[in-house]
Tab-separated table of C-alpha atoms and ligand atoms in Angstrom:
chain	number	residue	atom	x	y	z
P	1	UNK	CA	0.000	0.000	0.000
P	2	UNK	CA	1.695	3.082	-0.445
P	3	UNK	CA	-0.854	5.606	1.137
P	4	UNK	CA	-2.499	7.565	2.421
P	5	UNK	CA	-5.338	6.293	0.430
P	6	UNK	CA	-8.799	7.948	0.325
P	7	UNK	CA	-12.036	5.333	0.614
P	8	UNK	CA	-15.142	7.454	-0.654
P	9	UNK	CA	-17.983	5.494	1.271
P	10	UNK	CA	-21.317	5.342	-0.762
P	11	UNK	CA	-23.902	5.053	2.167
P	12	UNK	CA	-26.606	5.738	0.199
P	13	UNK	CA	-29.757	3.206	-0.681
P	14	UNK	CA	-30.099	4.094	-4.571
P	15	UNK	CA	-27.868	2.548	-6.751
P	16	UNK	CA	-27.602	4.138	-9.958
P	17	UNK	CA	-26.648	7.858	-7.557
P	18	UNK	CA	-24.347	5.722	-5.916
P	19	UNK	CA	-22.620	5.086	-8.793
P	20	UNK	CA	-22.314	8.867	-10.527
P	21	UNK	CA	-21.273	9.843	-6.740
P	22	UNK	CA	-18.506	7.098	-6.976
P	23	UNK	CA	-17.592	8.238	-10.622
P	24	UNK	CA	-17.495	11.619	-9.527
P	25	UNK	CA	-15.434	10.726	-6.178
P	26	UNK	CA	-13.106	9.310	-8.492
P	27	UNK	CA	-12.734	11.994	-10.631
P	28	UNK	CA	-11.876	13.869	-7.152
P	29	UNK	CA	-8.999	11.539	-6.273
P	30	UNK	CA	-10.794	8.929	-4.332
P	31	UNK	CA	-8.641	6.073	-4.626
P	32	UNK	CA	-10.686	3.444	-3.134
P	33	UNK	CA	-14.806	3.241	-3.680
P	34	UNK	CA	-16.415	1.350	-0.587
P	35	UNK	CA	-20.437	-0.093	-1.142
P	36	UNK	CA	-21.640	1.461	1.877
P	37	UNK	CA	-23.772	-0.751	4.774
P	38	UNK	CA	-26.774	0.840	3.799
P	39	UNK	CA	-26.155	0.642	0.437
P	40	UNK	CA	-25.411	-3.203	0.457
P	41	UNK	CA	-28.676	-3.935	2.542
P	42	UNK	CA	-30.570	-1.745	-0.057
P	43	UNK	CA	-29.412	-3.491	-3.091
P	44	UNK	CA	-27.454	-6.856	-1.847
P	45	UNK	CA	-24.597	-7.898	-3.462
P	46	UNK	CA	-25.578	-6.253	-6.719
P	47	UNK	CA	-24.028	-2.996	-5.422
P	48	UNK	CA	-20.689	-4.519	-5.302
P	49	UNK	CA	-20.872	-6.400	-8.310
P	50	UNK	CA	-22.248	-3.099	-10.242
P	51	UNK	CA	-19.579	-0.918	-8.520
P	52	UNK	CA	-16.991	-3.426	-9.608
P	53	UNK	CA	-18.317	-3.443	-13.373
P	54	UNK	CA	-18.007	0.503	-13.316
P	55	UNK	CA	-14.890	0.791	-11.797
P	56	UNK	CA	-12.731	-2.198	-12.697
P	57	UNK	CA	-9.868	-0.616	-11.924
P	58	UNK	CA	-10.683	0.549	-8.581
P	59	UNK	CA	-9.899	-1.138	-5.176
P	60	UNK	CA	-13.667	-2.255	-4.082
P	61	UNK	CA	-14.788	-1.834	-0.435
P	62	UNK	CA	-17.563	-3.934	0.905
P	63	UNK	CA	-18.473	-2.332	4.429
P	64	UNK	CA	-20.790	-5.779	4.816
P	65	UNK	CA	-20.061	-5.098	9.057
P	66	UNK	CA	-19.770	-8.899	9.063
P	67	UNK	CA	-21.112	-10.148	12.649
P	68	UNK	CA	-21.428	-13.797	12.035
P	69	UNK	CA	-20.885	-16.748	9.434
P	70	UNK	CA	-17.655	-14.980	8.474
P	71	UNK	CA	-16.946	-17.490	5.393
P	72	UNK	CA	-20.022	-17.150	3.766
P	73	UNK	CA	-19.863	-13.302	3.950
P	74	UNK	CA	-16.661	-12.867	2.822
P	75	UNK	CA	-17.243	-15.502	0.107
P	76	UNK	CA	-20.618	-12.954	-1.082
P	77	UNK	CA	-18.493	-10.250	-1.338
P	78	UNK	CA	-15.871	-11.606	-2.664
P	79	UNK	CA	-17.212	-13.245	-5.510
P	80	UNK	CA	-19.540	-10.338	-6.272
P	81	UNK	CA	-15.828	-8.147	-7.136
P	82	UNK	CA	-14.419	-7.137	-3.500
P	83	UNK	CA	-11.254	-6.583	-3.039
P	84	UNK	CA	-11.694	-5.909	0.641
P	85	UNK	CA	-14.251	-6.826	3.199
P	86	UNK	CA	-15.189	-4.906	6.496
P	87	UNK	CA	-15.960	-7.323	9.284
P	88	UNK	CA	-16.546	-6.243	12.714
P	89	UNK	CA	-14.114	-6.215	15.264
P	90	UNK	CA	-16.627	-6.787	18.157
P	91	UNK	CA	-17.812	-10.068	16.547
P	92	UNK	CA	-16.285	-13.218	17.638
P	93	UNK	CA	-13.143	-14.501	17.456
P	94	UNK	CA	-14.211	-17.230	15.257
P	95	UNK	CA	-15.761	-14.593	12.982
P	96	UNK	CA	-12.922	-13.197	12.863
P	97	UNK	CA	-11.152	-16.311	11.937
P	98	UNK	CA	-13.652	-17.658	9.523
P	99	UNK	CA	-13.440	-14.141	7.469
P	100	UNK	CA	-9.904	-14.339	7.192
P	101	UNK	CA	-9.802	-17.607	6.159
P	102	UNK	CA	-11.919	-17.120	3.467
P	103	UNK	CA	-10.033	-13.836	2.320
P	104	UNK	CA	-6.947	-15.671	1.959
P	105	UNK	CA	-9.111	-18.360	-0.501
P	106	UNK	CA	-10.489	-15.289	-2.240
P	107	UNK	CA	-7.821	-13.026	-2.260
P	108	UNK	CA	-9.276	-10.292	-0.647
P	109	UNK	CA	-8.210	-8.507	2.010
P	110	UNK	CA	-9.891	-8.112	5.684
P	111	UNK	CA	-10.773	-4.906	7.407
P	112	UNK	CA	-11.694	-5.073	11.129
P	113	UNK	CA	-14.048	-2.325	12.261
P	114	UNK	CA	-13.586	-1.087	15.890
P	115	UNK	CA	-16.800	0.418	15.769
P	116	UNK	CA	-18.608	0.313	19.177
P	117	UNK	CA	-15.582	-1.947	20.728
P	118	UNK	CA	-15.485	-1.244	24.691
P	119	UNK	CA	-11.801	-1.515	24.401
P	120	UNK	CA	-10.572	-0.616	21.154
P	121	UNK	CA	-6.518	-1.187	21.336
P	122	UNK	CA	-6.964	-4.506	23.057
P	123	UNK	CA	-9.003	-5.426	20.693
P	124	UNK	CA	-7.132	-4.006	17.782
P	125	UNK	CA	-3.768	-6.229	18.539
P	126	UNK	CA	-6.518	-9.178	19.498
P	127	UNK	CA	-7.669	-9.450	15.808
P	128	UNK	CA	-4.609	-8.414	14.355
P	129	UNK	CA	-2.963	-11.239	16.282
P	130	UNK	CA	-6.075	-13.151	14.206
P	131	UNK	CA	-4.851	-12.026	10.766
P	132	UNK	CA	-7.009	-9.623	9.814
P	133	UNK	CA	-4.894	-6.962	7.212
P	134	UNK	CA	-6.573	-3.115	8.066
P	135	UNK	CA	-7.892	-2.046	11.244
P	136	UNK	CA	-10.577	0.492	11.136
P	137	UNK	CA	-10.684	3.455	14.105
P	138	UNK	CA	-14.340	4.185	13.106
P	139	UNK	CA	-16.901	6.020	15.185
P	140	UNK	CA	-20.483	5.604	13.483
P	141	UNK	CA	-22.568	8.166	12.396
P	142	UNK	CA	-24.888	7.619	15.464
P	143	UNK	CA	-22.212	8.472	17.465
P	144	UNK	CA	-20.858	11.012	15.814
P	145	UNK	CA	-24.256	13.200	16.260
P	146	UNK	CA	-23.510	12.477	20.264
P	147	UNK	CA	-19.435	13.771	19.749
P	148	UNK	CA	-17.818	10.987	19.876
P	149	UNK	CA	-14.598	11.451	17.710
P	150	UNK	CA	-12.409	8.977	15.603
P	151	UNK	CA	-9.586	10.925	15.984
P	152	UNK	CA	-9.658	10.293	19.649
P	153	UNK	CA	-10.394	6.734	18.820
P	154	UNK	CA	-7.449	6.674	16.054
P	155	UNK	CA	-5.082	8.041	18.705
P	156	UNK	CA	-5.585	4.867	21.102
P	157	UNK	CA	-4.501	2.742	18.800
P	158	UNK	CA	-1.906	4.929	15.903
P	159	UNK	CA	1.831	3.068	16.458
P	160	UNK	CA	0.759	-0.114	18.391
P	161	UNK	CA	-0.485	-2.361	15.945
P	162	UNK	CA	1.421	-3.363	12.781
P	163	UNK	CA	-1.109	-3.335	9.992
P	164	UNK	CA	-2.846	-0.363	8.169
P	165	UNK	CA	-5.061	1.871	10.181
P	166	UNK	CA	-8.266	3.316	8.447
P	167	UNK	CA	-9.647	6.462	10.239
P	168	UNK	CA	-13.555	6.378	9.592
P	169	UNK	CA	-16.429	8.845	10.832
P	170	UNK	CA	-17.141	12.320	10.427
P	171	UNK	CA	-13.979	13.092	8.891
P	172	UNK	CA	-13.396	16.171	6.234
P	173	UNK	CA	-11.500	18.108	4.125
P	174	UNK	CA	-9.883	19.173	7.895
P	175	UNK	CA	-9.921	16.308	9.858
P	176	UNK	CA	-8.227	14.002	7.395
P	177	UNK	CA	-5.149	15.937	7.104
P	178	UNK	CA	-5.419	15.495	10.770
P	179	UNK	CA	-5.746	12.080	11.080
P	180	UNK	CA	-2.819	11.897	8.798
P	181	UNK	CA	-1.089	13.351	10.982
P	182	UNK	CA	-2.175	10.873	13.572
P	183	UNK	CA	-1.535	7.507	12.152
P	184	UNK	CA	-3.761	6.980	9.284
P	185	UNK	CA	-3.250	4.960	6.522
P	186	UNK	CA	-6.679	5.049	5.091
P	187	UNK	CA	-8.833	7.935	5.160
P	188	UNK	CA	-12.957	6.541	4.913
P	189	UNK	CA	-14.760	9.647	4.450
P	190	UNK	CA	-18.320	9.628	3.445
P	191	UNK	CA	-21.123	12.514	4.617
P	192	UNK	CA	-18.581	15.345	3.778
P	193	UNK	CA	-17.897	13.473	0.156
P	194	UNK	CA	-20.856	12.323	-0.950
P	195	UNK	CA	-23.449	14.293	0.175
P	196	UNK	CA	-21.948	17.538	-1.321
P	197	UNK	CA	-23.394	19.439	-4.336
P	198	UNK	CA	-19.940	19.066	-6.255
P	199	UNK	CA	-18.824	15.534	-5.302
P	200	UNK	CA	-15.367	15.686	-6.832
P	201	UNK	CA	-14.757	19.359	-5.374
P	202	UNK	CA	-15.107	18.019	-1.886
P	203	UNK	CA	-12.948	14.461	-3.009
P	204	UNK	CA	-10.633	16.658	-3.746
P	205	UNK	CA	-10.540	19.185	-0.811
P	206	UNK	CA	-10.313	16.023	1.188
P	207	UNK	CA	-7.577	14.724	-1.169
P	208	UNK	CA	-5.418	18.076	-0.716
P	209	UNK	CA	-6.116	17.613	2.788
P	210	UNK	CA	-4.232	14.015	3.054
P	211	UNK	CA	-1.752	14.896	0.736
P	212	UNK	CA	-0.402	18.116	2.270
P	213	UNK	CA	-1.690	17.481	5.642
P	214	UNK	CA	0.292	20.295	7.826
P	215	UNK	CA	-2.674	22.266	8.918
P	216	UNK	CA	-2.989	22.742	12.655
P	217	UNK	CA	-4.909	20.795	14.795
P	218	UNK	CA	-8.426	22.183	15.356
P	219	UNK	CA	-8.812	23.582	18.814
P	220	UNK	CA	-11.876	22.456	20.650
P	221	UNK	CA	-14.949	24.959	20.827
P	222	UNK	CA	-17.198	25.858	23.984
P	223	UNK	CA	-20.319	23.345	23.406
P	224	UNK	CA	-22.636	26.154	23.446
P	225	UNK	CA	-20.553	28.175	20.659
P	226	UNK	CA	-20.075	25.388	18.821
P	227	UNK	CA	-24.088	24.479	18.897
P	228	UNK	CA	-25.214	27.716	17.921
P	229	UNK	CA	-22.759	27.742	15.116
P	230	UNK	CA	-24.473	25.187	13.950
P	231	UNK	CA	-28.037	25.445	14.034
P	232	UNK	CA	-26.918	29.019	12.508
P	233	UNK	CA	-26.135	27.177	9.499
P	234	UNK	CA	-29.030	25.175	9.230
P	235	UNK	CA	-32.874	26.036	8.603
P	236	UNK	CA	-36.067	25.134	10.918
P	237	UNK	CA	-37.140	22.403	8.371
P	238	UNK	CA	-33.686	20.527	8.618
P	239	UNK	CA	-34.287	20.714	12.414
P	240	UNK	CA	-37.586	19.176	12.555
P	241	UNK	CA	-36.972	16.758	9.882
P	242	UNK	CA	-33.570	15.883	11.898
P	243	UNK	CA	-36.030	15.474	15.340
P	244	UNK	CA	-38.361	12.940	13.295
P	245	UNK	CA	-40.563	15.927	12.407
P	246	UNK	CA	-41.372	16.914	15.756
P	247	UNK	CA	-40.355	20.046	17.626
P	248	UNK	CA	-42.256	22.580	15.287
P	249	UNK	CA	-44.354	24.917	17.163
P	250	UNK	CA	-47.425	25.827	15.803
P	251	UNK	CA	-49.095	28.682	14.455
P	252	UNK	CA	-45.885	31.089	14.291
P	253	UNK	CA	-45.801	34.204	11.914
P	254	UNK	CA	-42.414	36.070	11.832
P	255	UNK	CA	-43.603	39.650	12.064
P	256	UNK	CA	-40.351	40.561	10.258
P	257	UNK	CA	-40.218	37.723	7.658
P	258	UNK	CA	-36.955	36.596	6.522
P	259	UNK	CA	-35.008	36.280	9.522
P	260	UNK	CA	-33.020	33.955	11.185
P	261	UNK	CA	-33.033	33.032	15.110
P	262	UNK	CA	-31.406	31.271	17.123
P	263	UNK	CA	-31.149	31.237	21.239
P	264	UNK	CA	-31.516	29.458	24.598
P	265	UNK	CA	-35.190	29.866	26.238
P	266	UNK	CA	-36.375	31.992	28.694
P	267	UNK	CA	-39.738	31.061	29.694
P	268	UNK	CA	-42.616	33.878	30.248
P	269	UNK	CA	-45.955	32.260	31.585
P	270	UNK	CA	-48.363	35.015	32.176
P	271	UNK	CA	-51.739	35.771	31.466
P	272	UNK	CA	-53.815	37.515	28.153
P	273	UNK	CA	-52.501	40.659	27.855
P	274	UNK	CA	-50.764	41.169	31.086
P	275	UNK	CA	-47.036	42.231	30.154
P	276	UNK	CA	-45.411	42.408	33.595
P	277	UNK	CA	-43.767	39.150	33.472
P	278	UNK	CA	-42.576	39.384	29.383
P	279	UNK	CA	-40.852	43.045	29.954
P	280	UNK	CA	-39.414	41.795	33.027
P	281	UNK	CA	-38.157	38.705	31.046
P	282	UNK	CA	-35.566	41.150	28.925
P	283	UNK	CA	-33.740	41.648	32.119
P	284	UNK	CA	-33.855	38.347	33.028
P	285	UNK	CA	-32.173	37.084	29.812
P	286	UNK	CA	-28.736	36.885	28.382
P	287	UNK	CA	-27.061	38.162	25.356
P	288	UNK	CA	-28.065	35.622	22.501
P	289	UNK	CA	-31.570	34.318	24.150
P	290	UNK	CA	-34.781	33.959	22.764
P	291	UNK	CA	-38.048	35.062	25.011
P	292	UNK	CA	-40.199	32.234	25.103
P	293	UNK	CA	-43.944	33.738	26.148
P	294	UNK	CA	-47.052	31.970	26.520
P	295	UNK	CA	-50.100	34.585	26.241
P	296	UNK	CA	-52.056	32.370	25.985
P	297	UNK	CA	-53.222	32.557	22.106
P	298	UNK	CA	-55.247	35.662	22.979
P	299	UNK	CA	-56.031	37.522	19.774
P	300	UNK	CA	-57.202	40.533	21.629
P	301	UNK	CA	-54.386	41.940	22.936
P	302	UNK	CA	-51.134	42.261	22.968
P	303	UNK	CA	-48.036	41.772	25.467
P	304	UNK	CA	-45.502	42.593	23.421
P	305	UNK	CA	-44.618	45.781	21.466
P	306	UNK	CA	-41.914	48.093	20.130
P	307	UNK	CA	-40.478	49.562	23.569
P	308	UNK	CA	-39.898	45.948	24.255
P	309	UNK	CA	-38.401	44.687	21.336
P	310	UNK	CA	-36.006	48.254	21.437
P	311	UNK	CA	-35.193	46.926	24.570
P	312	UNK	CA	-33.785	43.699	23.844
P	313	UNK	CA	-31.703	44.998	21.170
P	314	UNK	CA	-29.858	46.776	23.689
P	315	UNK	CA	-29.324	43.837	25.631
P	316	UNK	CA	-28.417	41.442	22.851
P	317	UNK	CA	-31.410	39.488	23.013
P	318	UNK	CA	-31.720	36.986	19.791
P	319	UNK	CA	-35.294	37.171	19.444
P	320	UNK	CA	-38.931	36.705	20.958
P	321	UNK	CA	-41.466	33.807	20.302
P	322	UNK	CA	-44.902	34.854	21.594
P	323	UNK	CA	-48.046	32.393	22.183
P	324	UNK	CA	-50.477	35.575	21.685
P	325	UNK	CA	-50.394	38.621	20.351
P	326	UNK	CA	-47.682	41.536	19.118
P	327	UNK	CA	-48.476	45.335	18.466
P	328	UNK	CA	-46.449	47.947	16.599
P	329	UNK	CA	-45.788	45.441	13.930
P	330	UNK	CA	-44.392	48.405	11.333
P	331	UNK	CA	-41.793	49.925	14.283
P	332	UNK	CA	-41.022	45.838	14.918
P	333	UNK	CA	-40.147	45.539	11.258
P	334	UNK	CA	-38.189	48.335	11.244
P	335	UNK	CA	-36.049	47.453	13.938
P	336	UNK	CA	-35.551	43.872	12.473
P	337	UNK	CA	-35.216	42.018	15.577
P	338	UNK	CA	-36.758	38.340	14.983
P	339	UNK	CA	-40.169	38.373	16.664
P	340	UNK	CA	-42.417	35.545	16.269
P	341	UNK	CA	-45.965	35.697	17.272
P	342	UNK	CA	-49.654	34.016	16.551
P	343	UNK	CA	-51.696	36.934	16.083
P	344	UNK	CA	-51.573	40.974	16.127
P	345	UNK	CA	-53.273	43.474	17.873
P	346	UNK	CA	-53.576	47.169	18.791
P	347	UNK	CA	-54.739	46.336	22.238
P	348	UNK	CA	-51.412	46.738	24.859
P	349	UNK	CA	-53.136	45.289	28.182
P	350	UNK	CA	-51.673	45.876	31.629
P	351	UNK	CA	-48.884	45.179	33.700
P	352	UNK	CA	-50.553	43.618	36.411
P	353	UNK	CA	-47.604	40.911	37.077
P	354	UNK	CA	-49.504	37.606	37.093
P	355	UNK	CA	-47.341	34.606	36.166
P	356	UNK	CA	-43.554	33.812	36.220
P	357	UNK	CA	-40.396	34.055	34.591
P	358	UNK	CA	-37.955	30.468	33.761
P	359	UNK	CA	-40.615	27.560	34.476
P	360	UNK	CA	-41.415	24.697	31.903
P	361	UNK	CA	-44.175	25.938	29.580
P	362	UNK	CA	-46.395	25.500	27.024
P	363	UNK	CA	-45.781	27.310	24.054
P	364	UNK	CA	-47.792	27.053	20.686
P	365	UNK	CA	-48.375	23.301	21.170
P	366	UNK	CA	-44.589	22.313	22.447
P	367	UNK	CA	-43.455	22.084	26.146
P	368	UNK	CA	-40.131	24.636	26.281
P	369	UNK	CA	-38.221	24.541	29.753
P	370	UNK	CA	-35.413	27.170	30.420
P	371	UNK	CA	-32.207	26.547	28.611
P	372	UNK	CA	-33.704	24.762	25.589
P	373	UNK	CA	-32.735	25.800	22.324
P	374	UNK	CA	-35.240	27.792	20.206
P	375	UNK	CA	-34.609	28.348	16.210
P	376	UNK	CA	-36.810	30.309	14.321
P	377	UNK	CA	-37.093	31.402	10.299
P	378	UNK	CA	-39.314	32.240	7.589
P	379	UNK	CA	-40.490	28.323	7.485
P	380	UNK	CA	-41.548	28.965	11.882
P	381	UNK	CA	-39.970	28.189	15.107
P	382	UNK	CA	-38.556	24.840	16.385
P	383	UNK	CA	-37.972	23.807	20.225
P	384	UNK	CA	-34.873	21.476	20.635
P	385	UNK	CA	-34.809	20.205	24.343
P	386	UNK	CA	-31.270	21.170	25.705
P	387	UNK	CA	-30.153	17.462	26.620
P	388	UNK	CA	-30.132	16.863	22.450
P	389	UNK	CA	-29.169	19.912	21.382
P	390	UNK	CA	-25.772	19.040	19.978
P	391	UNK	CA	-27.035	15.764	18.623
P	392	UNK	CA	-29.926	17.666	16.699
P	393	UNK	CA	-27.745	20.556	15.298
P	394	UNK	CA	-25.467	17.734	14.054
P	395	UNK	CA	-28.162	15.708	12.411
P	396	UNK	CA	-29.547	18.953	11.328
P	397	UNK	CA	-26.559	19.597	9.146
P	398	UNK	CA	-26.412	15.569	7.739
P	399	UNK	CA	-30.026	16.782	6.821
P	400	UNK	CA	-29.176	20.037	4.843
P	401	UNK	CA	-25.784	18.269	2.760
P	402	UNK	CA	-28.106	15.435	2.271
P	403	UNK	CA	-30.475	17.549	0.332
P	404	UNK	CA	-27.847	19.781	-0.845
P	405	UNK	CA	-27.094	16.831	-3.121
P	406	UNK	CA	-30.168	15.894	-3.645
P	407	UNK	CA	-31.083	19.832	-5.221
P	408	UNK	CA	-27.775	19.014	-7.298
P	409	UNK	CA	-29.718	16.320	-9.100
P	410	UNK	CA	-32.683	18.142	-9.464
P	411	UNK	CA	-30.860	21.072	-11.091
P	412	UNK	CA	-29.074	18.499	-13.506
P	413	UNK	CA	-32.593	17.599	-15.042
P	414	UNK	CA	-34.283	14.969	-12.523
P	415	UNK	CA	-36.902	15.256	-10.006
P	416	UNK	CA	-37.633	14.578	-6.219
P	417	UNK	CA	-39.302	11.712	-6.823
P	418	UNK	CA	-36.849	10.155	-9.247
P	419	UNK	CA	-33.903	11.051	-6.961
P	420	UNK	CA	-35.430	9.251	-4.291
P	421	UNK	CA	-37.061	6.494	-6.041
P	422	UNK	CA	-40.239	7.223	-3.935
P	423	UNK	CA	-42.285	4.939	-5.831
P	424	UNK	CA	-39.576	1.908	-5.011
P	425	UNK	CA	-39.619	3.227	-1.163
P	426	UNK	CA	-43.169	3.018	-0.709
P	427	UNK	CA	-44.482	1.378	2.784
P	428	UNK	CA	-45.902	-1.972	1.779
T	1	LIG	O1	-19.412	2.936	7.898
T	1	LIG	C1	-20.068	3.928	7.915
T	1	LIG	C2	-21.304	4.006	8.723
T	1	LIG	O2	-21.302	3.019	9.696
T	1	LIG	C3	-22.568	3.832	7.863
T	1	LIG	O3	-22.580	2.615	7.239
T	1	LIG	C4	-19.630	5.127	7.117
T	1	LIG	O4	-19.285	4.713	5.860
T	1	LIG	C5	-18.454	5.806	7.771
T	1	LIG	O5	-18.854	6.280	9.033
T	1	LIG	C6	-17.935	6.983	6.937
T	1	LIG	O6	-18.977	7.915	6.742
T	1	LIG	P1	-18.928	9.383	7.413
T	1	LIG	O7	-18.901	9.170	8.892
T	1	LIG	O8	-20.185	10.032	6.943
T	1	LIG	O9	-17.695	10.050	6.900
């Protein structure tokens, strides 16, 4: 092997994108094209075998995640036109065995996947000691979304086993200089690859990345920053599509229209029209939080207004989502502070001081507590509860490259349904 070697992974379920995405990783400087799990339970063996047909002249990777009946696996894969075969490293040692036996008969070669192991370098030397020929430091994509990082994982085992180490999950045109750097012999990048726009642009970012990989190590953000930075760069739909389509709250108009907001909750439970507790709520709240207020849906009047929102500018307040009504919607526009409401009205109320400030409550059909994170646009407002934040915001961005691609192929001449194969996808 004379490396580093990039594996584009295809972990898609529709074979014929798989393919241009391969073609066009290629074309990018991916060196090695690996049928991705998903792909291979999609479409069988028939992915390898068509991958193989495409690109004779490219190493094949079948990521089959072999847990049992190593032989027979291996044998699949083999004979469908892999030249290696990912088995996992937690399986058994007579997995293990049985795969590598049956790569030697085949000629292909074995990659162990440390995916999920409790203790990866003991386990690494274990099935090296058991023949396999690459080693995989992969975190999942699952895990990824909860921060766990392969270059952490890559760093346990780097320069204490004697075979090729693949670095696998999350990695990008950064991180693989950077694992590089760390020990890898094989870079496995998929997401940042193959879910771009321009497939062999970002093959070759990556590419540049391994080949001149000198670039300083990435220093470690504070959670919050790094969270915000995120859901900055992603919209309300990729949120709620990334929470299972939940989250969305319902009913929202943004009084200032194409905005974008994004903030930790503070809650405002208070009663139609009194707007004691809301105004109080400004001084309450931090630079970069959103006012969460629930008015109860009253149409008739209004706790909110232009002093107010003036008022949180000063204080750097990212924005206000009100269950109820807003007033001096022209001064609110002109100001341009996101402000999110279900109704309007010319009616201020009183400031009579009923309710409280920073309790769980219910806003526009979604329970927010203090400290959850609240993203708003032209599309309406999402709740994230704080305990998934990160997870979401990462999801959130697999969502928007996902359909980044997918907007490629439209553009190119196809439709939605075509790109997805809806039809074939179906429920039966
Ligand atoms: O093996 C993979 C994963 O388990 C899905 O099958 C991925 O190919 C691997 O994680 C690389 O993909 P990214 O993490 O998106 O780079």
């Amino acid at each position: 092997m004379s490396g580093p070697i990039l594996q584009a992974a295809l972990d898609l379920i529709e074979l014929s994108r798989a393919v241009q995405i391969g073609r066009e990783a290629i074309q990018g400087g991916a060196d090695w094209i690996e049928a991705g799990t998903p792909l291979i339970k999609s479409e069988g063996m028939n992915a390898v075998r068509r991958l193989k047909e495409e690109f004779p002249d490219t190493i094949i990777v079948a990521d089959m995640k072999i847990a049992d009946t190593g032989t027979l696996e291996v044998e699949m894969a083999a004979k469908a036109g892999a030249d290696v075969v990912c088995v996992l490293a937690g399986a058994d040692d007579s997995v293990i065995s049985e795969a590598v036996r049956a790569g030697h008969l085949y000629g292909v070669k074995i990659m162990a996947d440390l995916i999920n192991v409790k203790e990866p370098l003991k386990r690494a030397q274990e099935v090296e000691a058991l023949g396999v020929d690459i080693i995989a430091a992969h975190v999942g994509i699952d895990q990824q979304m909860k921060g766990k990082n392969s270059l952490d994982l890559l760093s346990e085992i780097a320069g204490k086993v004697n075979i090729p180490i693949g670095a696998a999950g999350g990695l990008n045109a950064q991180t693989a200089g950077e694992a590089v750097l760390a020990g890898a012999d094989i870079l496995l990048v998929g997401s940042s690859i193959t879910k771009a726009a321009d497939v062999a642009a970002a093959a070759r970012n990556v590419r540049n990345s391994i080949d001149k990989p000198g670039i300083k190590k990435s220093g470690k953000a504070d959670i919050n920053d790094e969270i915000r930075a995120l859901f900055l760069e992603v919209s309300a739909p990729n949120i709620t599509d990334a929470m299972h389509r939940k989250g969305a709250m319902s009913g929202l108009i943004s009084i200032c229209g194409d905005v974008k907001m994004v903030g930790r909750a503070v809650t405002v439970e208070t009663v139609a029209g009194d707007w004691a507790k809301p105004v109080e709520a400004i001084d309450v709240a931090q630079r970069g939080d959103v006012i969460v207020i629930n008015n109860g849906r009253a149409t008739h009047v209004a706790p909110w207004g232009e002093l107010a929102t003036h008022s949180c500018l000063n204080k750097g307040i990212s924005g206000i989502v009100i269950d109820g009504s807003v007033r001096d919607v022209d001064d609110i526009k002109k100001l341009g502070l996101p402000v999110f409401a279900t109704a309007t009205s010319p009616n201020a109320g009183e400031p009579k001081g009923f309710g409280e400030i920073g309790t769980e409550i219910k806003c526009c059909g979604e329970s927010v507590r203090p400290g959850d994170w609240i993203i708003g646009d032209e599309s309406g407002v999402v709740v994230v509860p704080k305990e998934r934040a990160y997870e979401i915001a990462k999801r959130a961005l697999e969502v928007k490259k996902h359909e980044n691609r997918v907007r490629e192929e439209i553009k190119r001449g196809s439709t939605l349904s075509v790109v997805m194969e809806l039809v074939k996808w179906e429920k039966k």
